[in-house]
Coordinates of C-alpha atoms in Angstrom, one line a residue:
Chain A
X1 CA -42.5 19.8 -48.0
X2 CA -45.6 19.8 -46.4
X3 CA -43.4 20.2 -43.3
X4 CA -41.8 23.0 -45.1
X5 CA -45.2 25.0 -46.3
X6 CA -45.8 24.8 -42.7
X7 CA -42.3 25.8 -40.8
X8 CA -41.9 28.7 -43.1
X9 CA -44.6 30.5 -41.8
X10 CA -43.2 29.4 -38.4
X11 CA -39.6 30.9 -39.7
X12 CA -40.8 33.8 -40.9
X13 CA -43.0 34.4 -36.8
X14 CA -40.3 32.8 -34.9
X15 CA -37.5 33.8 -37.2
X16 CA -38.4 37.4 -38.3
X17 CA -40.8 38.9 -35.4
X18 CA -38.5 36.5 -32.9
X19 CA -41.6 35.1 -31.1
X20 CA -41.9 31.5 -29.3
X21 CA -45.1 30.7 -31.5
X22 CA -46.0 27.1 -30.5
X23 CA -49.2 27.6 -31.7
X24 CA -48.6 28.0 -35.3
X25 CA -49.5 24.5 -35.8
X26 CA -53.1 25.3 -34.6
X27 CA -52.9 27.8 -37.3
X28 CA -52.1 25.3 -40.0
X29 CA -55.3 23.0 -38.2
X30 CA -57.8 25.7 -38.6
X31 CA -56.7 25.9 -42.4
X32 CA -56.6 22.1 -42.5
X33 CA -60.2 21.8 -41.1
X34 CA -61.5 25.0 -43.1
X35 CA -60.7 24.2 -46.5
X36 CA -61.9 20.0 -45.5
X37 CA -65.2 21.2 -44.7
X38 CA -65.2 23.7 -47.5
X39 CA -64.9 21.5 -50.1
X40 CA -66.9 18.1 -48.6
X41 CA -70.3 19.5 -47.2
X42 CA -70.5 23.1 -49.0
X43 CA -68.9 21.4 -52.4
X44 CA -66.4 24.8 -52.9
X45 CA -64.0 24.3 -55.9
X46 CA -61.1 23.5 -54.5
X47 CA -59.1 26.8 -55.0
X48 CA -61.8 28.6 -54.2
X49 CA -61.6 26.5 -50.8
X50 CA -58.4 26.9 -50.6
X51 CA -58.6 30.8 -50.8
X52 CA -60.9 31.2 -48.4
X53 CA -59.2 28.9 -45.7
X54 CA -56.2 31.2 -45.6
X55 CA -58.3 34.3 -45.8
X56 CA -60.0 33.3 -43.0
X57 CA -56.3 32.6 -41.0
X58 CA -55.5 35.2 -41.7
X59 CA -57.5 37.2 -40.1
X60 CA -58.1 35.2 -36.6
X61 CA -54.3 35.6 -36.4
X62 CA -54.1 39.1 -36.9
X63 CA -57.2 40.0 -34.3
X64 CA -55.1 37.7 -31.9
X65 CA -51.9 39.7 -32.8
X66 CA -53.6 43.1 -31.5
X67 CA -55.6 41.2 -28.5
X68 CA -52.6 38.9 -27.5
X69 CA -49.3 38.2 -29.1
X70 CA -48.6 42.4 -29.3
X71 CA -48.1 42.8 -25.9
X72 CA -45.4 39.8 -25.3
X73 CA -43.2 41.1 -28.0
X74 CA -39.9 41.5 -26.7
X75 CA -40.7 39.8 -23.9
X76 CA -40.2 36.4 -22.1
X77 CA -39.5 33.3 -23.7
X78 CA -41.6 32.1 -21.0
X79 CA -44.3 33.8 -21.1
X80 CA -44.1 33.4 -24.9
X81 CA -44.2 30.0 -24.8
X82 CA -47.5 29.5 -22.2
X83 CA -49.3 31.9 -23.7
X84 CA -48.9 30.1 -27.1
X85 CA -49.4 26.6 -25.3
X86 CA -53.0 28.2 -23.7
X87 CA -54.1 29.0 -27.4
X88 CA -53.0 25.2 -28.8
X89 CA -55.4 23.8 -26.1
X90 CA -57.9 26.4 -26.8
X91 CA -57.7 25.5 -30.6
X92 CA -58.3 21.9 -29.7
X93 CA -61.1 22.4 -27.4
X94 CA -62.9 24.5 -30.0
X95 CA -62.3 22.5 -33.4
X96 CA -63.5 19.5 -31.4
X97 CA -66.5 21.1 -30.5
X98 CA -67.1 22.4 -34.2
X99 CA -65.6 19.3 -36.0
X100 CA -66.2 16.3 -33.6
X101 CA -63.0 14.6 -33.0
X102 CA -63.3 12.7 -36.4
X103 CA -60.2 12.7 -38.8
X104 CA -61.0 14.8 -41.9
X105 CA -61.2 12.9 -45.0
X106 CA -59.2 15.1 -47.9
X107 CA -60.1 14.6 -51.6
X108 CA -57.7 16.5 -54.3
X109 CA -60.1 17.6 -56.8
X110 CA -60.1 15.4 -59.9
X111 CA -57.9 17.4 -61.8
X112 CA -54.8 17.2 -59.2
X113 CA -55.7 13.4 -58.5
X114 CA -54.3 9.9 -60.1
X115 CA -50.9 9.5 -61.4
X116 CA -48.4 11.7 -63.4
X117 CA -46.1 10.4 -66.1
X118 CA -43.0 12.0 -66.3
X119 CA -41.5 9.8 -68.8
X120 CA -38.8 7.6 -66.8
X121 CA -41.6 7.0 -63.8
X122 CA -45.1 7.8 -62.9
X123 CA -45.9 10.5 -59.6
X124 CA -48.9 11.0 -57.6
X125 CA -50.4 14.3 -59.6
X126 CA -51.0 15.9 -56.1
X127 CA -48.1 15.8 -54.3
X128 CA -46.0 16.4 -57.7
X129 CA -48.3 19.5 -57.3
X130 CA -47.4 20.0 -53.7
X131 CA -43.6 20.0 -54.6
X132 CA -44.1 22.3 -57.3
X133 CA -46.1 24.6 -54.8
X134 CA -43.6 24.6 -52.0
X135 CA -41.0 26.0 -54.7
X136 CA -42.4 28.5 -56.7
X137 CA -43.3 29.4 -52.8
X138 CA -39.7 29.8 -51.7
X139 CA -39.1 31.8 -54.9
X140 CA -41.7 34.1 -54.1
X141 CA -40.8 34.0 -50.5
X142 CA -37.5 34.5 -50.9
X143 CA -37.7 37.4 -53.7
X144 CA -40.5 39.4 -51.3
X145 CA -37.8 39.4 -48.4
X146 CA -34.5 39.8 -49.4
X147 CA -36.0 42.2 -52.5
X148 CA -39.2 44.5 -51.8
X149 CA -39.1 47.5 -50.0
X150 CA -41.2 45.2 -47.5
X151 CA -38.6 42.7 -46.9
X152 CA -36.4 45.2 -46.4
X153 CA -38.2 47.2 -43.7
X154 CA -39.1 43.7 -41.8
X155 CA -35.1 42.9 -41.7
X156 CA -34.7 46.8 -40.4
X157 CA -36.7 46.4 -37.9
X158 CA -35.9 42.8 -36.4
X159 CA -32.1 43.5 -36.2
X160 CA -32.8 47.3 -34.7
X161 CA -36.4 48.5 -33.6
X162 CA -35.5 52.0 -32.2
X163 CA -33.6 52.8 -35.2
X164 CA -36.3 51.8 -37.8
X165 CA -39.3 53.3 -35.7
X166 CA -36.9 56.4 -35.7
X167 CA -36.7 56.5 -39.0
X168 CA -39.8 56.4 -39.9
X169 CA -41.1 53.0 -40.0
X170 CA -44.6 52.1 -39.3
X171 CA -43.7 48.5 -36.6
X172 CA -46.5 47.9 -35.2
X173 CA -48.7 47.5 -38.8
X174 CA -44.8 46.1 -39.9
X175 CA -45.2 43.4 -37.5
X176 CA -48.5 42.5 -37.8
X177 CA -48.3 41.9 -41.7
X178 CA -45.1 39.7 -40.9
X179 CA -47.4 37.8 -38.3
X180 CA -50.4 37.4 -41.0
X181 CA -48.0 36.5 -43.6
X182 CA -46.8 33.5 -41.5
X183 CA -49.8 32.4 -39.9
X184 CA -51.4 32.6 -43.6
X185 CA -47.9 30.5 -45.0
X186 CA -49.5 28.3 -42.2
X187 CA -52.9 28.1 -43.3
X188 CA -51.9 27.2 -46.6
X189 CA -49.2 24.5 -45.6
X190 CA -51.8 23.2 -43.3
X191 CA -55.3 22.5 -45.9
X192 CA -52.6 21.8 -48.9
X193 CA -51.2 19.2 -46.5
X194 CA -54.3 17.8 -45.3
X195 CA -53.6 15.0 -47.5
X196 CA -50.0 13.8 -46.4
X197 CA -50.5 15.4 -42.2
X198 CA -54.1 14.5 -41.5
X199 CA -56.1 17.2 -39.6
X200 CA -56.9 15.7 -36.5
X201 CA -57.9 17.8 -33.1
X202 CA -54.6 16.8 -32.0
X203 CA -52.6 18.2 -34.8
X204 CA -51.1 21.1 -33.4
X205 CA -49.5 18.8 -30.6
X206 CA -48.4 16.0 -32.5
X207 CA -46.8 17.5 -35.4
X208 CA -45.3 20.3 -32.9
X209 CA -42.1 18.9 -32.0
X210 CA -41.7 18.8 -36.5
X211 CA -42.1 21.9 -36.9
X212 CA -39.7 23.1 -34.1
X213 CA -37.4 20.2 -35.1
X214 CA -37.5 21.6 -38.8
X215 CA -37.3 25.6 -38.3
X216 CA -34.9 25.0 -35.2
X217 CA -32.3 23.4 -38.1
X218 CA -32.8 25.5 -40.8
X219 CA -32.4 28.6 -39.2
X220 CA -34.7 31.3 -37.9
X221 CA -35.7 34.1 -40.3
X222 CA -34.3 32.4 -42.7
X223 CA -36.4 31.6 -45.4
X224 CA -34.3 29.1 -47.2
X225 CA -33.2 27.0 -44.2
X226 CA -36.4 25.5 -43.8
X227 CA -36.2 24.5 -46.9
X228 CA -33.4 22.6 -46.4
X229 CA -34.1 21.2 -43.1
X230 CA -37.0 19.8 -44.2
X231 CA -36.0 17.6 -47.1
X232 CA -33.0 16.6 -44.3
X233 CA -35.6 15.8 -42.3
X234 CA -37.4 14.1 -44.6
X235 CA -34.6 12.0 -46.6
X236 CA -33.0 11.0 -42.9
X237 CA -36.2 10.0 -41.5
X238 CA -37.3 7.7 -44.7
X239 CA -33.8 6.1 -44.7
X240 CA -33.0 5.7 -40.9
X241 CA -36.7 3.7 -40.8
X242 CA -35.2 1.8 -44.1
X243 CA -31.6 0.9 -42.3
X244 CA -32.9 0.7 -38.6
X245 CA -36.8 0.7 -38.3
X246 CA -36.6 -0.9 -34.6
X247 CA -35.2 2.5 -33.6
X248 CA -38.0 4.8 -35.6
X249 CA -37.6 8.4 -35.1
X250 CA -34.5 8.2 -32.7
X251 CA -32.4 9.2 -35.8
X252 CA -34.0 12.3 -36.0
X253 CA -33.8 13.5 -32.5
X254 CA -30.2 12.8 -32.3
X255 CA -29.4 14.7 -35.3
X256 CA -31.3 17.6 -34.8
X257 CA -29.5 17.6 -30.8
X258 CA -25.8 17.4 -33.0
X259 CA -27.0 20.2 -35.9
X260 CA -27.8 22.0 -32.6
X261 CA -24.9 21.4 -30.9
X262 CA -22.8 22.6 -34.5
X263 CA -25.0 25.5 -35.3
X264 CA -26.6 27.0 -32.4
X265 CA -28.4 29.3 -34.6
X266 CA -29.4 27.0 -37.0
X267 CA -27.1 25.9 -40.1
X268 CA -28.5 28.5 -42.0
X269 CA -29.4 31.0 -39.4
X270 CA -28.4 35.1 -39.1
X271 CA -25.9 35.9 -36.4
Chain B
X1 CA -12.2 56.4 13.4
X2 CA -14.2 54.8 16.0
X3 CA -17.6 55.1 15.4
X4 CA -17.4 53.9 11.7
X5 CA -15.7 50.5 12.6
X6 CA -18.9 49.8 14.9
X7 CA -21.3 50.7 12.0
X8 CA -19.7 48.8 9.9
X9 CA -20.2 46.0 12.2
X10 CA -23.6 46.9 12.7
X11 CA -24.0 46.7 9.3
X12 CA -22.5 43.3 8.7
X13 CA -24.6 42.7 12.0
X14 CA -27.9 43.2 10.2
X15 CA -26.3 41.5 6.5
X16 CA -25.6 38.1 8.8
X17 CA -29.5 38.6 10.6
X18 CA -31.3 39.4 7.6
X19 CA -29.2 35.9 5.8
X20 CA -30.4 33.1 8.7
X21 CA -34.1 35.3 9.0
X22 CA -34.4 34.1 5.1
X23 CA -33.7 30.6 5.9
X24 CA -35.9 30.3 9.5
X25 CA -39.4 28.7 9.0
X26 CA -41.8 30.6 9.0
X27 CA -45.1 29.3 10.6
X28 CA -47.1 29.8 7.2
X29 CA -45.1 27.0 5.3
X30 CA -46.7 24.4 7.6
X31 CA -49.6 25.4 5.8
X32 CA -49.7 22.4 3.4
X33 CA -48.8 20.0 5.4
X34 CA -51.7 20.7 7.3
X35 CA -54.4 21.1 4.2
X36 CA -52.2 17.6 3.2
X37 CA -53.2 15.4 6.4
X38 CA -56.8 17.3 6.9
X39 CA -57.7 16.2 3.1
X40 CA -56.7 12.7 4.1
X41 CA -59.5 12.3 6.8
X42 CA -61.9 15.3 5.0
X43 CA -61.9 13.0 1.7
X44 CA -61.1 9.3 2.5
X45 CA -62.7 8.9 -0.7
X46 CA -59.9 10.7 -2.8
X47 CA -56.7 9.2 -1.6
X48 CA -55.9 7.6 -5.1
X49 CA -56.2 11.2 -6.4
X50 CA -54.7 12.5 -3.6
X51 CA -51.4 10.4 -3.5
X52 CA -51.3 11.8 -7.4
X53 CA -51.7 15.1 -6.6
X54 CA -48.4 15.0 -4.1
X55 CA -46.4 12.6 -6.5
X56 CA -47.0 15.4 -9.5
X57 CA -46.2 18.6 -6.6
X58 CA -43.4 17.1 -6.1
X59 CA -42.6 16.6 -9.9
X60 CA -43.5 20.7 -10.6
X61 CA -41.4 21.3 -7.7
X62 CA -38.5 19.7 -8.9
X63 CA -39.3 22.1 -12.7
X64 CA -39.5 25.2 -10.0
X65 CA -36.3 24.8 -9.1
X66 CA -34.5 24.8 -12.4
X67 CA -37.1 27.2 -13.9
X68 CA -37.6 29.7 -10.9
X69 CA -34.8 30.1 -9.5
X70 CA -31.9 28.9 -12.2
X71 CA -34.2 30.2 -15.1
X72 CA -33.7 27.1 -17.3
X73 CA -36.8 27.2 -19.8
X74 CA -37.2 23.1 -20.4
X75 CA -39.9 21.7 -22.3
X76 CA -38.5 18.2 -21.7
X77 CA -38.7 17.9 -17.7
X78 CA -41.3 14.6 -18.7
X79 CA -37.9 13.0 -19.9
X80 CA -36.9 12.7 -15.6
X81 CA -40.0 11.6 -14.5
X82 CA -40.5 9.1 -17.2
X83 CA -36.9 7.9 -16.1
X84 CA -37.4 7.4 -12.7
X85 CA -41.1 6.2 -13.6
X86 CA -39.9 3.9 -15.5
X87 CA -36.6 2.7 -13.5
X88 CA -38.6 2.4 -10.7
X89 CA -41.3 0.2 -12.7
X90 CA -39.1 -2.0 -14.5
X91 CA -37.6 -3.2 -10.9
X92 CA -40.9 -4.0 -9.5
X93 CA -42.1 -6.0 -12.4
X94 CA -38.6 -7.7 -12.2
X95 CA -38.8 -9.0 -9.1
X96 CA -37.7 -6.7 -6.9
X97 CA -40.7 -5.2 -5.4
X98 CA -39.1 -3.0 -2.2
X99 CA -39.9 0.6 -2.6
X100 CA -37.7 2.7 -0.5
X101 CA -34.3 1.5 -2.9
X102 CA -36.7 1.7 -6.3
X103 CA -37.7 4.9 -5.4
X104 CA -34.0 5.6 -5.0
X105 CA -32.6 4.0 -8.1
X106 CA -35.2 5.6 -9.6
X107 CA -33.9 8.9 -8.5
X108 CA -30.2 8.3 -9.2
X109 CA -31.2 7.1 -12.7
X110 CA -32.9 10.2 -13.2
X111 CA -30.1 12.7 -12.1
X112 CA -27.5 10.3 -14.4
X113 CA -29.5 11.4 -17.5
X114 CA -29.7 15.0 -16.1
X115 CA -26.1 15.2 -15.7
X116 CA -25.1 13.1 -18.9
X117 CA -28.0 15.6 -20.9
X118 CA -28.1 18.7 -19.2
X119 CA -23.9 18.7 -19.9
X120 CA -24.5 18.7 -23.6
X121 CA -27.8 20.3 -23.2
X122 CA -26.8 23.7 -21.0
X123 CA -24.4 24.2 -23.3
X124 CA -26.9 26.3 -25.3
X125 CA -29.2 28.6 -23.9
X126 CA -32.9 30.8 -24.9
X127 CA -35.0 29.1 -28.2
X128 CA -32.1 26.7 -29.0
X129 CA -32.2 25.2 -25.3
X130 CA -35.8 24.9 -25.8
X131 CA -35.4 22.4 -28.8
X132 CA -32.4 21.0 -27.3
X133 CA -34.6 19.6 -23.6
X134 CA -37.4 18.9 -26.4
X135 CA -35.2 16.6 -28.2
X136 CA -33.6 14.7 -25.5
X137 CA -37.7 14.4 -24.2
X138 CA -38.4 13.1 -27.3
X139 CA -35.7 10.7 -27.5
X140 CA -36.3 8.7 -24.4
X141 CA -39.9 8.4 -25.4
X142 CA -39.4 7.4 -29.0
X143 CA -36.7 4.7 -26.8
X144 CA -39.5 3.7 -24.3
X145 CA -41.7 3.0 -27.6
X146 CA -39.0 0.7 -29.5
X147 CA -37.8 -0.9 -26.5
X148 CA -41.2 -3.2 -26.2
X149 CA -39.3 -6.1 -24.7
X150 CA -38.4 -3.8 -21.6
X151 CA -41.4 -1.3 -21.2
X152 CA -43.9 -2.9 -22.5
X153 CA -43.9 0.1 -25.4
X154 CA -47.2 1.5 -26.2
X155 CA -49.1 -1.1 -23.9
X156 CA -47.4 0.0 -20.7
X157 CA -45.5 -1.9 -18.2
X158 CA -47.5 -4.1 -16.2
X159 CA -47.0 -6.3 -13.8
X160 CA -45.4 -4.3 -11.0
X161 CA -45.4 -6.3 -8.0
X162 CA -45.0 -3.8 -4.8
X163 CA -44.1 -4.8 -1.1
X164 CA -44.9 -3.7 1.9
X165 CA -42.5 -0.4 2.5
X166 CA -40.1 -1.3 5.6
X167 CA -41.3 -4.6 5.3
X168 CA -44.6 -3.5 7.5
X169 CA -46.8 -1.2 5.6
X170 CA -48.5 -2.9 2.9
X171 CA -50.2 -0.8 -0.5
X172 CA -54.3 -1.2 0.2
X173 CA -56.7 -0.9 -2.3
X174 CA -58.1 2.7 -0.6
X175 CA -54.8 4.0 -1.0
X176 CA -54.0 4.7 3.2
X177 CA -50.2 3.7 2.5
X178 CA -49.7 5.3 -1.5
X179 CA -50.8 8.7 0.4
X180 CA -49.1 8.4 3.6
X181 CA -46.4 6.8 1.0
X182 CA -46.3 10.0 -0.8
X183 CA -46.7 12.2 1.7
X184 CA -43.6 11.7 3.3
X185 CA -41.3 11.5 0.2
X186 CA -42.6 14.6 -0.6
X187 CA -41.8 16.1 2.8
X188 CA -38.1 15.2 2.5
X189 CA -37.5 16.1 -0.6
X190 CA -39.5 19.0 -0.1
X191 CA -36.9 20.3 3.0
X192 CA -34.0 19.6 0.8
X193 CA -34.9 21.6 -1.9
X194 CA -35.7 25.1 0.6
X195 CA -32.2 23.5 2.2
X196 CA -30.6 24.2 -1.6
X197 CA -32.9 27.2 -2.3
X198 CA -31.5 29.0 0.7
X199 CA -27.9 28.4 0.9
X200 CA -25.6 30.5 -0.9
X201 CA -25.7 28.2 -3.7
X202 CA -28.9 28.8 -4.3
X203 CA -28.9 32.6 -4.1
X204 CA -26.3 31.9 -7.1
X205 CA -28.3 30.5 -9.0
X206 CA -30.9 33.7 -9.1
X207 CA -28.2 35.8 -9.2
X208 CA -27.6 34.0 -13.0
X209 CA -31.1 34.1 -13.7
X210 CA -31.3 37.6 -12.9
X211 CA -27.7 38.6 -14.9
X212 CA -25.3 35.6 -16.2
X213 CA -22.9 38.1 -17.3
X214 CA -22.1 40.0 -14.1
X215 CA -21.8 36.0 -12.4
X216 CA -19.6 35.7 -14.9
X217 CA -17.8 38.6 -14.2
X218 CA -17.7 38.1 -10.0
X219 CA -16.5 34.3 -11.2
X220 CA -18.8 31.8 -10.3
X221 CA -18.9 28.6 -12.0
X222 CA -22.2 29.3 -13.7
X223 CA -21.7 26.1 -16.3
X224 CA -21.1 24.0 -12.6
X225 CA -23.7 25.3 -10.7
X226 CA -26.3 25.3 -13.4
X227 CA -25.4 21.3 -14.4
X228 CA -25.5 21.1 -10.4
X229 CA -29.0 22.4 -9.8
X230 CA -30.4 20.8 -13.3
X231 CA -29.0 17.2 -11.8
X232 CA -30.4 17.8 -8.2
X233 CA -34.2 18.4 -10.1
X234 CA -34.1 15.3 -12.1
X235 CA -32.9 13.7 -9.5
X236 CA -36.7 14.9 -7.8
X237 CA -38.5 14.3 -10.8
X238 CA -37.3 10.5 -11.0
X239 CA -38.3 10.5 -7.2
X240 CA -41.9 11.8 -8.5
X241 CA -42.0 9.6 -11.7
X242 CA -41.6 6.2 -9.4
X243 CA -43.3 7.1 -6.4
X244 CA -46.1 8.0 -9.6
X245 CA -45.2 4.3 -10.9
X246 CA -45.0 2.5 -7.7
X247 CA -48.7 3.8 -6.2
X248 CA -50.5 3.3 -9.5
X249 CA -48.5 0.1 -10.1
X250 CA -48.4 1.1 -13.8
X251 CA -46.1 3.2 -16.3
X252 CA -47.2 4.2 -20.0
X253 CA -45.6 6.1 -22.6
X254 CA -47.7 9.3 -21.4
X255 CA -44.3 9.7 -18.2
X256 CA -42.7 10.6 -21.0
X257 CA -44.3 13.1 -23.6
X258 CA -44.4 16.2 -23.9
X259 CA -48.3 16.9 -22.7
X260 CA -46.7 16.1 -19.2
X261 CA -43.7 18.7 -19.1
X262 CA -45.9 21.3 -20.7
X263 CA -49.1 20.1 -17.9
X264 CA -46.2 20.5 -15.5
X265 CA -45.3 23.6 -16.7
X266 CA -48.9 25.0 -16.5
X267 CA -49.5 23.7 -13.0
X268 CA -46.4 25.6 -11.8
X269 CA -47.5 28.7 -13.5
X270 CA -50.7 29.1 -12.1
X271 CA -49.6 28.4 -9.0
X272 CA -46.5 31.0 -9.2
X273 CA -42.8 30.4 -10.6
X274 CA -40.1 30.6 -8.6
X275 CA -41.5 30.5 -5.0
X276 CA -40.9 27.2 -3.9
X277 CA -45.5 27.1 -3.3
X278 CA -46.3 27.9 -6.4
X279 CA -46.6 23.7 -7.2
X280 CA -48.6 23.5 -3.9
X281 CA -51.2 25.9 -4.9
X282 CA -51.0 24.8 -8.6
X283 CA -51.1 21.3 -8.6
X284 CA -53.9 20.7 -6.4
X285 CA -56.0 23.6 -8.3
X286 CA -55.1 22.0 -11.5
X287 CA -56.0 18.4 -11.0
X288 CA -59.2 18.9 -8.8
X289 CA -60.1 20.9 -11.8
X290 CA -59.2 18.1 -14.6
X291 CA -61.3 15.1 -12.5
X292 CA -64.2 17.5 -12.4
X293 CA -64.4 19.1 -15.4
X294 CA -63.4 15.9 -17.5
X295 CA -66.1 13.2 -16.5
X296 CA -68.2 16.3 -17.8
X297 CA -66.2 16.8 -21.7
X298 CA -62.5 16.1 -21.8
X299 CA -62.5 18.8 -24.8
X300 CA -64.1 21.9 -23.0
X301 CA -61.6 21.3 -20.3
X302 CA -59.0 21.8 -22.9
X303 CA -60.3 25.4 -23.6
X304 CA -60.6 26.4 -19.8
X305 CA -57.2 25.0 -19.1
X306 CA -56.2 27.0 -22.4
X307 CA -58.2 30.3 -21.7
X308 CA -56.4 30.4 -17.6
X309 CA -53.0 29.9 -19.1
X310 CA -53.3 32.9 -21.8
X311 CA -55.1 35.1 -19.0
X312 CA -52.5 34.3 -16.5
X313 CA -50.0 35.2 -18.6
X314 CA -51.2 38.4 -20.1
X315 CA -52.7 40.0 -16.9
X316 CA -52.3 38.0 -14.2
X317 CA -48.0 37.7 -13.8
X318 CA -47.6 35.3 -11.0
X319 CA -50.3 33.0 -10.9
X320 CA -52.2 32.4 -7.7
X321 CA -49.0 33.0 -5.5
X322 CA -48.1 36.5 -6.9
X323 CA -52.0 37.6 -7.1
X324 CA -52.1 36.6 -3.2
X325 CA -48.6 38.7 -2.6
X326 CA -50.1 41.5 -4.4
X327 CA -53.1 41.5 -1.8
X328 CA -51.0 41.6 1.2
X329 CA -48.6 44.0 -0.1
X330 CA -45.5 41.7 0.2
X331 CA -42.6 42.7 -2.2
X332 CA -41.3 39.8 -4.3
X333 CA -38.9 38.1 -2.2
X334 CA -36.4 35.9 -4.4

């Protein structure tokens, strides 16, 4: 579910805007760092810390979008890959400088720790909370992109940029908003998932391949896609590791390759 | 009528002259080799680093062939480097320490992996291709990690014993032999790559990069040519990996990870893509700077490399080579 939370944001930037944003994990990482340090050092309540982390990351992403990302819209994929990779390195260094190389501990608030009894068996409350969050988010996002004016504008601008501009859509503001949305989602995912995907300095680099796999399999620009892909990856990863532990993550990669050959644009990709 | 005929012939002759001129060696091309031999005498204490730089140049050069010439954006080139390194390493660790044949076998193994994976992966393009190359490298990484018995897994492959090259040149502890070994191998591979790039096959690759549709239209076998250069480049990358394995006598999982693919890309970008010489500028710049900075603090090093990468992409298109070329007012040739 954490994978989904982070990847759906990436699907928004990468799929809707067509920008290969490898630095997406960096936004998630910064979100995670902000929240954990706010909570453990300054004793800020959970919800407030979460909101603050997401808001700060959105601000950072807006600045970066204006300064750097904007120049490469519609450009070469290679340039996008390289620039965002540069951003990953910068983020690694900055995070090490500010927070040091130690993994940040994450304690869920008392109300969310412990176990929850659902009648037939008990679950860790925090994980249940994560799953509920994910479900709420997928619904909200889907409604936003499919049912509102904003969503329609985004889809129009992606399908035909010039036409969208011609009919008076402010595409540069639209893209900035979309990008901020994507990064905000990343921060949310990074912060919420800090318990499961530990926040370390190399977070953005180590988890990059998982995020990318989820987005690529799920299909670009789709909201449902990453949801199912994250489920698929999560379930099959556990299953394969159970059946053939000596092969580890090998199957996941093989599966990804096979799926991408079958559906080059992802299972739920738009053509 | 007669006149027209002769102008036509003149134009033809001019074309042929132009094509053969492109192939001719220019004196400037000797510069890297002069510099490499000079470096041997000027920095005798840094030969180990020097040998690594030379081997990495070869790796980055092989990346330049696929990326700069054929326009295949890959994030998994470390796969071939790693296959070469592990093949050469495992041969040496299991009692066959003959370096040159070990290197060749490493290259062949990498080429085989390149051929098979390329045949699958190159069917896709754009982001999907990026993902596929990434996944191939990740798969090999997992394999090497899990096949602990053969590769040493996370501990790395140890116990390699190298025999003297051709039975005479022993690998010494100062790295004299390693340096010249790498230099000679790099030179041979460079000569091969240069020939490929300037051949009509190389020109058709540029065509594929610039306009695939048109290359299809004039009947070029696009898929086959892409696969061919991918395999050739994989072989070079494998040889580079073998060089690193043989000269450092150690192979770790690091030869296969995403970071190595990324670093190679970065070094190529710093030097300049699609120039054949980008690697010769980018790799020494990067590795020497890394050697200096990393002593101070590795974290700062990441900051600066990230910053310069962003800067190059946004402001300095074409890397160092591109800037130099613009300064001297030459147009972009390839």
